[in-house]
C-alpha cells in the first residue's frame, strides 16, 4: 500500500460518491470481527447463567428436603443435619466487622499517606509494594493468623482460644488492607491538583486540605473502597477455614473470641468433604443453599459499590 | 491577628507624604517609585513587595533569574511576556506557592511590607492567608457556593457572622445578585465567568492584603473578561493586585505598572531562563519602552 498522503487533493479533482462508499470486503471483515466478540460476550454470560441455575437448582433441592426447623437451631453442624443460618451469617459478619476495624484505619491511612504526604519518589516505590501485598495468597495469611495473630494477639490480649473468629478477622483485615488502600488512594489521587492548590492558596494546612477538600471530593471512591473491602472480607475463605476453627461445625456466636463458622468456610468444609459423613444426606445439597445466600449478599454489595464508583466518575 | 507589633498588619499604616517635584526617586528602582499622571499629584506609594535579585530553580534548572522590582500598594501590577518566561513561577513566589512543588527553590530576597517572606520563621500558611490567589482555570471546590466562600474564613477560625461575610465577599466580587437565591447549590454548576468570580470572592473572604491572579480571564469570554476587569479596578482601592496576563490590551487597560519578562536562551546549554527586561508604568511600557525587546513584544512583533 502506498504511503498515506497528507497533501490536499489537487484542485479540480471532484469528489464522487464512489470515493466515500464503504467497500464490500471491509464490510464483511467488520461483520466477522463483530460476531467473534459477540460470541465471546455470549459465552461469559451463558457461563454465569449456568452457575446461577446450578446454584438455585441445588438450593431448591435442599430446601424441599430439609426440615425447616433445622435452619433455625443451636448451631451449624451439617454432620448432624443442623443447618442454623444465623450461625454462619453471624460468623461471616463478625469476621467482616473485625476485618474492617483493622483494614479501615490501616488502608485509609496508607492511602492518605501515599496520595497526600509521600514524596513522588516514595510513592513510586510504595505503590507497587502495596500491589504486591494485595497478592499474598490467602492460605499463607491463614497460617499467619493461626500461628502468629492467634497466640500473640487473640490469646494474650483477649483471652481467646487457639481458634477464633477474631484471629481470622484480623488476618482477613490485613489481607484486604492493600485493596482498600489502593482503591482509596486512586480516588484521592484523582482529585484534581487544582483543588489542592485552591485550598493551600486560601491558607489551608495539609491536614485541613486532606480532610476538607480531598476527602469530600473523593468520598464516593473511598466508600467504594470500603465496600469492596467488606465484599472481599465476606468472600474470603481460607483464612477463616484455617484460623476460625469452624470445620466440623460451630455453635452460634457473635463473640470474636470464640471459634465460629462463616458461610464461605462452611462451603469449603462441605465441598472438600470434611463436613460430610455417611448419614447426613443433606450436607452436600446445603452447599448450594449457602452458596445462593452468599451470592445475594455479595451481589448487593457489588451493586452498591458500583453505584458509588459511577458517582466518582461523574463528579469531574 | 492584628496585635500592634504585627509587621504584616498594614491597616494602620500612614500613607507616606507626597514627594516634591518629579525627580523623587526610589532607592532601588529609578523612576519606578513615582506615580506620574497628568492630573494626579505625584505620590510615593507604599511598597508591598520588594523583590531583590530573585531567581527560581526547579531542581538544577534555573527558570527565572535576577528579578528586582517593587510592587506598590493599591496598584495593579501586570506581568507580561511570552509563554515559558517564568511569569507564573515568579507570581507564585509572592505567596510561597512554589513551596508546594518538589524541588522548587528560590534565591534572593523577597520583602513583604519589610518582612523577609522566606525567613525560616515565616509560616507560609500565614502568608497565604494575607496574600490570596486566583488561578488560570476557575477551580471552585465541589461544594456549595456558600461553602466555597466560607472555606477560607472557616479554616482560619473566623468567629464572626459568616452569613454577612459571605454576602459581603460575593458583593465585592460582583456575583451576589446572580447567586443570592442559590447559595446552597454547587459552585461547579456556575458558568466559567461566574466560577472565576466565585474564586475571587473566595479569595476576598479571607480578607487578604494582596490578590495574585494568574491569567484569570484566559478561560473566559469577552463579556466575562470585561466583568473581571471592572472588578479588578474596583478591588484595587482595597487590595494590591498582581496579575499575569497574555492579553496585552488587558494589561494596558487595567494595570498601573507592567513588568515585561522574556526568555533568554543560554548559548551552550540551551537552557531557557526567564528574566525581567523592563519594569515601568504601564503607559511607558506601551508607548515609550526603553528596551527594543519590549517594544517588539508590545507592538506584536514577537511572541
Ligand atoms: N513544576 C515545574 N517543574 C519544573 N519546571 C517547571 C515547573 N513549572 C514551570 N517550569 C518551567 O519553568 C519555566 C517557566 O514556567 P512558567 O510556568 O513560570 O512560565 P509562564 O511564563 O507562566 O508561561 P505561560 O505563559 O505559558 O503560563 C518553563 O520553562 C517551565 O517549563
Ligand atoms: Mg503561566
XYZ file of C-alpha atoms and ligand atoms in Angstrom:
651
model
C 0.000 0.000 0.000
C 1.217 3.437 -0.826
C 2.103 5.809 1.985
C -0.700 7.970 3.219
C -0.555 11.388 1.704
C -1.460 14.318 3.826
C -1.464 16.700 0.930
C -4.722 18.197 -0.121
C -6.310 16.818 -3.253
C -5.333 18.797 -6.286
C -7.863 21.444 -7.040
C -10.323 20.485 -9.683
C -10.487 16.777 -8.763
C -14.102 16.292 -7.972
C -15.275 14.008 -5.227
C -17.770 11.338 -6.175
C -19.949 9.038 -4.107
C -17.809 6.051 -5.008
C -14.871 7.596 -3.129
C -16.849 7.519 0.052
C -18.652 4.223 -0.406
C -17.853 1.500 2.106
C -16.020 -1.265 0.287
C -17.668 -4.688 0.346
C -14.627 -6.576 1.649
C -14.213 -4.238 4.552
C -17.855 -4.512 5.415
C -17.587 -8.308 5.529
C -14.461 -8.252 7.692
C -16.097 -5.883 10.156
C -19.037 -8.260 10.344
C -16.842 -11.261 11.196
C -14.965 -9.361 13.876
C -18.226 -8.245 15.391
C -19.553 -11.800 15.536
C -16.389 -13.149 17.191
C -16.580 -10.625 20.003
C -20.296 -11.145 20.364
C -19.695 -14.892 20.777
C -17.105 -14.234 23.487
C -19.518 -11.992 25.354
C -22.305 -14.527 24.959
C -20.207 -17.381 26.341
C -19.348 -15.499 29.512
C -22.978 -14.556 30.036
C -24.018 -18.185 29.490
C -21.470 -19.431 31.998
C -22.865 -17.052 34.583
C -26.406 -18.154 33.850
C -25.304 -21.758 34.226
C -23.757 -21.016 37.618
C -26.892 -19.311 38.853
C -29.131 -22.112 37.566
C -26.983 -24.784 39.231
C -26.977 -22.796 42.459
C -30.725 -22.390 42.551
C -31.425 -25.913 41.449
C -29.335 -27.244 44.352
C -30.878 -24.750 46.740
C -34.371 -25.852 45.749
C -33.355 -29.481 46.217
C -32.048 -28.692 49.698
C -34.976 -26.559 50.826
C -37.562 -29.045 49.643
C -35.962 -31.859 51.625
C -34.756 -30.175 54.790
C -36.878 -29.847 57.884
C -37.294 -26.109 58.169
C -36.814 -26.053 61.942
C -33.263 -27.274 61.345
C -32.476 -23.957 59.650
C -33.003 -22.189 62.967
C -31.332 -24.138 65.704
C -28.288 -24.061 68.018
C -25.533 -24.150 65.508
C -24.128 -25.187 62.167
C -23.434 -28.912 62.281
C -24.007 -30.430 58.860
C -22.830 -33.827 60.083
C -25.787 -33.850 62.426
C -28.123 -32.208 59.925
C -28.220 -28.939 61.833
C -28.112 -26.014 59.431
C -28.543 -22.893 61.548
C -28.339 -19.984 59.131
C -27.800 -17.496 61.942
C -24.529 -19.158 62.922
C -22.807 -18.816 59.595
C -24.282 -15.390 58.829
C -23.199 -14.124 62.263
C -19.772 -15.729 61.851
C -19.405 -14.025 58.477
C -20.442 -10.683 59.945
C -18.057 -10.953 62.896
C -15.133 -11.737 60.608
C -16.108 -8.902 58.237
C -16.504 -6.379 61.064
C -13.188 -7.314 62.699
C -11.540 -7.198 59.286
C -12.900 -3.723 58.586
C -11.893 -2.487 62.044
C -8.367 -3.432 61.029
C -8.466 -2.502 57.352
C -10.272 0.846 57.514
C -7.716 2.805 59.555
C -4.730 0.995 58.042
C -5.990 1.172 54.478
C -7.236 4.757 54.555
C -4.176 5.853 56.500
C -1.901 4.320 53.895
C -3.997 5.887 51.140
C -3.797 9.351 52.693
C -0.067 8.966 53.164
C 0.521 7.870 49.591
C -1.797 10.397 47.973
C -1.071 13.439 50.129
C 2.159 13.103 52.046
C 4.550 10.780 50.242
C 7.157 12.363 48.017
C 6.957 11.420 44.397
C 9.891 9.062 44.884
C 8.424 7.344 47.917
C 5.169 6.898 46.082
C 6.916 5.309 43.144
C 8.314 2.667 45.488
C 5.407 2.152 47.812
C 2.547 1.843 45.356
C 3.930 -1.317 43.679
C 4.770 -2.804 47.082
C 1.163 -2.270 48.080
C 0.029 -4.058 44.972
C 2.340 -6.982 45.718
C 0.918 -7.188 49.235
C -2.528 -7.394 47.700
C -1.383 -10.603 46.076
C -0.411 -12.514 49.239
C -2.049 -15.953 48.928
C -4.796 -16.232 51.482
C -3.590 -19.654 52.590
C -0.366 -18.006 53.739
C -2.367 -15.407 55.624
C -4.432 -18.221 57.136
C -1.350 -19.824 58.659
C -0.046 -16.468 59.763
C -3.359 -15.848 61.515
C -3.159 -19.208 63.235
C 0.465 -19.286 64.290
C 1.111 -15.593 64.932
C -2.034 -13.494 65.281
C -3.841 -16.056 67.390
C -1.180 -16.536 70.104
C 0.238 -13.003 70.057
C -2.968 -11.020 69.830
C -6.108 -13.020 70.464
C -4.731 -15.330 73.126
C -2.532 -12.926 75.000
C -4.745 -9.813 74.890
C -8.261 -11.147 74.556
C -8.085 -14.444 76.341
C -9.317 -16.324 73.293
C -8.692 -19.917 72.328
C -6.323 -21.078 69.617
C -9.053 -20.879 67.009
C -11.168 -17.746 66.981
C -13.243 -15.615 64.648
C -11.149 -12.667 65.854
C -7.841 -14.142 64.695
C -9.397 -14.951 61.347
C -10.929 -11.456 61.146
C -7.602 -9.759 61.832
C -5.943 -11.942 59.204
C -8.628 -11.077 56.676
C -8.280 -7.405 57.617
C -4.550 -7.460 56.877
C -5.269 -9.299 53.667
C -7.709 -6.681 52.380
C -5.817 -3.609 53.638
C -3.835 -3.229 50.394
C -7.034 -3.444 48.369
C -8.736 -0.763 50.445
C -5.605 1.401 50.378
C -5.132 1.041 46.660
C -8.706 1.866 45.642
C -8.973 4.741 48.129
C -5.608 6.082 47.010
C -6.721 6.028 43.387
C -9.791 8.031 44.359
C -7.760 10.613 46.298
C -5.054 10.822 43.679
C -7.736 11.510 41.085
C -8.829 14.645 42.940
C -7.525 17.436 40.717
C -4.403 19.180 41.951
C -6.131 22.482 41.218
C -8.435 21.877 44.186
C -5.471 21.316 46.478
C -3.846 24.478 45.152
C -7.061 26.390 45.768
C -7.078 25.122 49.319
C -3.421 25.907 50.031
C -3.847 29.249 48.325
C -6.523 30.106 50.876
C -4.153 29.360 53.719
C -5.189 25.794 54.495
C -2.689 23.430 56.004
C -2.145 19.919 54.757
C -4.487 18.372 57.289
C -7.342 20.776 56.532
C -6.784 20.257 52.823
C -6.917 16.490 53.203
C -9.950 16.455 55.466
C -11.997 19.280 53.985
C -11.127 19.140 50.318
C -9.591 15.840 49.239
C -11.737 13.532 51.375
C -15.091 15.057 50.426
C -14.114 15.190 46.765
C -13.061 11.536 46.845
C -15.781 10.311 49.164
C -17.528 8.080 46.646
C -14.285 6.344 45.789
C -13.386 5.932 49.436
C -16.774 4.418 50.211
C -16.396 2.170 47.179
C -13.023 1.050 48.555
C -14.600 0.169 51.890
C -17.480 -1.697 50.282
C -15.076 -3.623 48.088
C -13.145 -4.450 51.260
C -16.277 -5.725 53.016
C -17.242 -7.691 49.971
C -13.815 -9.290 49.847
C -13.903 -9.939 53.606
C -17.203 -11.740 53.276
C -15.894 -13.780 50.381
C -12.572 -14.691 52.000
C -12.404 -18.398 52.691
C -9.061 -19.926 53.521
C -8.045 -17.627 56.349
C -11.289 -18.431 58.108
C -11.164 -22.126 57.293
C -7.695 -22.323 58.852
C -7.897 -19.920 61.790
C -11.542 -19.687 62.881
C -11.918 -23.318 63.860
C -15.332 -23.906 62.370
C -14.586 -27.075 60.478
C -16.815 -29.803 61.824
C -19.393 -27.299 62.938
C -19.845 -24.471 65.380
C -22.346 -23.136 67.851
C -23.983 -19.804 67.251
C -21.826 -16.931 68.496
C -21.145 -13.277 67.867
C -18.116 -13.217 70.146
C -14.857 -12.761 68.192
C -13.007 -14.696 70.909
C -14.995 -17.837 70.191
C -14.420 -20.195 67.375
C -17.023 -19.939 64.697
C -18.004 -20.654 61.175
C -18.596 -18.408 58.169
C -20.543 -19.078 55.017
C -17.517 -19.463 52.799
C -15.608 -21.656 55.209
C -18.711 -23.766 55.703
C -18.889 -24.259 51.958
C -15.236 -25.225 51.811
C -15.724 -27.767 54.529
C -18.758 -29.148 52.769
C -17.154 -29.237 49.375
C -13.902 -30.842 50.457
C -15.842 -33.470 52.313
C -14.689 -32.814 55.828
C -18.245 -31.990 56.856
C -19.869 -34.819 55.007
C -20.347 -38.088 56.779
C -22.441 -41.040 55.998
C -25.992 -40.486 57.028
C -26.051 -36.715 56.789
C -27.701 -36.810 53.425
C -28.421 -33.128 53.187
C -24.875 -31.951 53.819
C -23.959 -31.804 50.162
C -27.083 -30.010 48.903
C -26.767 -27.481 51.737
C -23.629 -26.322 49.963
C -25.776 -24.833 47.212
C -28.044 -23.169 49.697
C -25.162 -21.383 51.416
C -23.760 -20.518 48.020
C -27.003 -18.852 46.980
C -27.110 -16.890 50.235
C -23.560 -15.670 49.678
C -24.342 -14.878 46.075
C -27.081 -12.451 47.052
C -25.035 -10.761 49.779
C -22.056 -10.105 47.550
C -24.280 -9.133 44.660
C -25.964 -6.493 46.803
C -22.610 -5.122 47.950
C -21.178 -5.066 44.459
C -24.176 -3.220 43.087
C -23.773 -0.688 45.872
C -20.073 -0.155 45.251
C -20.645 0.010 41.513
C -23.043 2.856 42.123
C -20.521 4.747 44.220
C -17.777 4.201 41.701
C -20.027 5.563 38.990
C -20.703 8.630 41.090
C -16.985 9.199 41.493
C -16.516 9.176 37.736
C -19.298 11.678 37.289
C -18.049 14.296 39.683
C -15.300 15.754 37.474
C -4.311 38.604 64.013
C -3.814 42.320 64.364
C -1.840 42.848 67.517
C 0.173 46.019 67.193
C 3.655 44.581 66.566
C 2.443 42.512 63.692
C 4.708 43.636 60.918
C 2.246 42.460 58.317
C -0.633 44.495 59.573
C -0.979 47.259 57.084
C -4.305 48.667 58.097
C -2.956 51.411 60.265
C -0.030 52.476 58.193
C 0.260 56.099 57.357
C 0.376 56.948 53.728
C 3.813 58.276 53.015
C 3.946 62.017 52.350
C 3.808 63.280 48.843
C 7.152 63.890 47.381
C 8.040 67.202 45.790
C 8.774 67.658 42.160
C 9.131 64.972 39.575
C 12.632 63.957 40.448
C 11.892 61.906 43.528
C 13.407 58.520 43.043
C 13.130 55.269 44.873
C 16.414 53.983 46.206
C 16.251 50.722 44.330
C 14.318 51.391 41.234
C 14.855 54.642 39.460
C 11.682 56.218 38.097
C 9.510 53.418 39.376
C 8.629 54.640 42.808
C 6.889 57.657 41.453
C 3.429 57.540 40.142
C 3.200 60.135 37.448
C -0.035 61.177 35.956
C -1.079 64.437 34.432
C -3.964 65.156 36.762
C -2.748 63.452 39.901
C -0.096 64.733 42.208
C 2.926 62.512 42.430
C 2.592 60.208 45.360
C 5.214 57.932 46.666
C 3.380 54.701 47.081
C 3.916 52.249 49.836
C 5.892 49.228 48.735
C 4.101 45.909 49.297
C 6.660 43.574 47.806
C 10.271 44.475 47.497
C 11.759 41.849 45.218
C 15.535 41.903 45.191
C 17.539 39.826 42.785
C 15.244 36.821 42.965
C 15.988 33.678 40.958
C 13.963 30.470 40.774
C 15.143 26.928 40.277
C 13.310 23.710 39.536
C 15.956 21.211 40.578
C 19.016 22.279 38.635
C 17.027 24.169 36.061
C 17.048 27.912 36.524
C 13.631 29.083 35.371
C 13.853 32.746 36.402
C 16.881 34.859 37.181
C 17.708 38.098 38.916
C 14.340 39.776 39.141
C 14.346 43.051 41.020
C 11.197 45.086 41.273
C 8.966 46.771 43.808
C 5.224 46.162 43.857
C 3.156 49.049 45.158
C 0.107 49.213 47.300
C -3.319 49.795 45.760
C -1.970 49.286 42.310
C -2.481 46.658 39.683
C 0.850 45.293 38.600
C 0.809 43.318 35.360
C 3.337 40.657 34.395
C 3.521 40.098 30.649
C 5.814 38.150 28.369
C 5.971 35.146 26.086
C 4.971 31.659 27.225
C 7.511 29.925 29.440
C 9.285 33.088 30.542
C 8.502 32.403 34.183
C 5.594 34.732 34.935
C 3.681 32.040 36.831
C 6.803 30.902 38.612
C 7.566 34.450 39.682
C 3.990 35.149 40.755
C 3.889 32.022 42.898
C 6.963 33.246 44.762
C 4.873 36.014 46.203
C 2.684 33.793 48.374
C 5.070 30.887 48.647
C 3.002 28.598 46.487
C 6.212 27.278 44.968
C 6.939 25.652 48.323
C 4.415 23.025 47.291
C 6.447 21.962 44.270
C 9.037 19.324 44.974
C 12.486 20.539 44.033
C 11.496 24.181 43.593
C 13.929 26.642 45.146
C 14.254 30.393 45.365
C 17.315 32.601 45.686
C 17.486 36.273 46.501
C 15.459 38.394 48.825
C 11.730 38.999 48.842
C 10.403 41.502 51.351
C 6.700 41.787 52.079
C 5.998 45.012 53.977
C 9.624 44.842 55.002
C 9.455 41.261 56.277
C 11.569 38.627 54.582
C 8.956 36.240 53.192
C 11.437 33.394 53.074
C 12.728 33.800 56.592
C 12.723 30.350 58.188
C 10.468 31.688 60.919
C 7.765 32.753 58.499
C 4.829 30.354 58.245
C 3.783 30.010 54.589
C 0.219 29.349 55.699
C 0.044 32.757 57.373
C 1.499 34.288 54.243
C -1.187 32.734 52.054
C -3.939 33.970 54.326
C -2.777 37.518 53.623
C -1.867 37.024 50.001
C -4.702 35.363 48.137
C -4.521 33.730 44.759
C -6.819 33.313 41.772
C -5.803 30.699 39.242
C -5.911 30.485 35.485
C -8.607 27.850 35.404
C -11.544 28.549 37.716
C -11.242 25.946 40.460
C -14.219 26.123 42.800
C -14.491 23.294 45.302
C -17.204 20.724 44.620
C -19.152 22.309 47.460
C -21.969 24.807 47.665
C -21.392 28.423 46.663
C -21.713 29.390 50.306
C -19.212 26.786 51.491
C -16.765 27.825 48.799
C -16.698 31.389 50.078
C -16.753 30.322 53.727
C -13.876 27.886 53.284
C -11.007 30.289 53.966
C -12.565 32.010 56.991
C -13.546 28.650 58.485
C -10.090 27.170 58.368
C -8.713 30.409 59.768
C -11.080 30.075 62.739
C -13.294 33.050 61.847
C -15.852 33.573 64.600
C -17.878 36.498 63.305
C -21.078 36.390 61.312
C -20.351 34.058 58.424
C -23.526 34.896 56.508
C -22.556 38.558 56.406
C -19.002 37.779 55.389
C -20.161 35.526 52.564
C -22.607 38.114 51.323
C -20.081 40.907 51.508
C -17.453 38.880 49.672
C -19.883 37.907 46.924
C -20.939 41.550 46.635
C -17.388 42.696 46.213
C -16.792 40.031 43.608
C -19.869 41.343 41.744
C -21.536 37.960 41.961
C -24.104 38.417 44.698
C -27.074 39.329 42.519
C -26.573 36.305 40.329
C -26.284 33.744 43.111
C -28.139 35.147 46.112
C -31.040 32.741 45.583
C -28.923 29.642 45.149
C -26.179 29.833 47.747
C -26.708 26.165 48.579
C -26.153 25.000 45.031
C -22.843 23.650 43.856
C -20.211 26.147 42.809
C -19.339 23.825 39.953
C -22.760 24.440 38.391
C -21.957 28.085 37.623
C -20.713 29.374 34.286
C -16.981 29.788 33.775
C -17.080 33.537 34.370
C -19.239 33.130 37.452
C -16.924 30.411 38.741
C -13.964 32.727 38.372
C -15.775 35.480 40.262
C -16.654 32.891 42.891
C -12.949 32.122 43.175
C -12.278 35.838 43.581
C -14.994 36.059 46.247
C -13.426 33.070 47.962
C -10.045 34.786 47.946
C -11.538 38.066 49.208
C -13.337 36.319 52.066
C -10.054 35.692 53.871
C -9.617 39.492 53.895
C -6.281 39.439 52.145
C -3.928 42.315 51.620
C -2.807 41.268 48.160
C -4.508 39.247 45.435
C -2.396 37.375 42.923
C -4.065 36.454 39.659
C -2.572 34.094 37.112
C -4.272 34.700 33.778
C -7.659 34.916 35.456
C -9.519 35.609 32.219
C -7.854 33.233 29.819
C -10.687 30.716 30.076
C -13.406 33.334 29.792
C -15.343 35.005 27.016
C -15.007 38.772 26.367
C -18.055 39.741 28.426
C -16.972 37.734 31.447
C -13.475 39.157 30.958
C -14.880 42.660 30.960
C -16.642 41.995 34.261
C -13.477 40.666 35.876
C -11.522 43.670 34.645
C -14.097 46.079 36.064
C -13.901 44.110 39.259
C -10.137 44.407 39.424
C -10.312 48.173 39.018
C -12.824 48.218 41.844
C -10.777 45.939 44.064
C -7.543 47.837 43.762
C -8.871 50.515 46.083
C -8.712 47.992 48.886
C -6.161 45.476 47.777
C -2.986 45.353 45.809
C -3.213 43.145 42.753
C -0.543 41.363 40.770
C -1.819 39.859 37.556
C -0.242 37.676 34.906
C -1.790 38.155 31.514
C -1.184 37.186 27.922
C -3.642 39.786 26.821
C -1.769 42.968 26.028
C -4.920 45.062 25.873
C -5.872 43.789 29.275
C -2.547 44.813 30.753
C -2.875 48.219 29.103
C -6.457 48.675 30.248
C -6.228 47.718 33.882
C -2.693 47.876 35.166
C -0.777 50.749 36.665
C 2.588 49.169 36.228
C 3.866 46.468 33.928
C 6.820 44.144 34.085
C 7.900 42.638 30.795
C 9.507 39.207 31.103
C 11.381 37.445 28.368
C 13.240 34.186 27.832
C 16.956 34.139 27.369
C 18.388 31.030 25.765
C 21.794 30.107 27.092
C 24.192 29.698 24.202
C 25.933 26.476 25.286
C 23.353 24.576 27.266
C 20.249 25.802 25.505
C 18.694 26.432 28.897
C 15.784 28.819 28.779
C 15.736 31.286 31.613
C 13.178 33.978 32.137
C 14.008 37.435 33.398
C 12.568 40.917 33.564
C 13.582 43.152 30.691
C 11.764 46.239 31.719
C 9.516 47.373 34.512
C 7.770 50.692 34.436
C 4.496 52.473 34.437
C 2.140 50.712 32.066
C 1.795 53.814 29.945
C 5.528 53.994 29.459
C 5.873 50.297 28.668
C 3.231 50.514 25.977
C 4.001 53.891 24.453
C 7.618 54.600 25.103
C 9.531 51.495 26.168
C 13.247 51.888 26.559
C 14.183 48.347 25.519
C 13.890 47.187 21.947
C 12.613 43.751 23.059
C 9.779 45.322 24.996
C 8.820 47.417 22.039
C 8.831 44.402 19.722
C 6.662 42.473 22.112
C 4.063 45.104 22.865
C 3.736 46.044 19.225
C 3.189 42.408 18.353
C 6.430 41.768 16.502
C 7.346 38.977 18.891
C 5.635 36.281 20.939
N 6.652 22.454 38.338
C 7.640 22.674 37.467
N 8.686 21.832 37.407
C 9.698 22.041 36.527
N 9.754 23.052 35.672
C 8.738 23.925 35.682
C 7.630 23.780 36.574
N 6.776 24.806 36.348
C 7.322 25.546 35.373
N 8.505 25.026 34.965
C 9.373 25.581 33.935
O 9.714 26.879 34.287
C 9.672 27.738 33.161
C 8.746 28.901 33.422
O 7.433 28.375 33.530
P 6.204 29.291 33.932
O 5.024 28.403 34.040
O 6.558 30.105 35.091
O 6.056 30.212 32.637
P 4.922 31.235 32.249
O 5.566 32.489 31.892
O 3.884 31.284 33.317
O 4.322 30.556 30.952
P 2.844 30.621 30.402
O 2.658 31.973 29.853
O 2.822 29.575 29.325
O 1.931 30.306 31.527
C 9.258 26.882 31.985
O 10.434 26.518 31.283
C 8.648 25.688 32.609
O 8.859 24.542 31.823
Mg 1.795 30.740 33.404
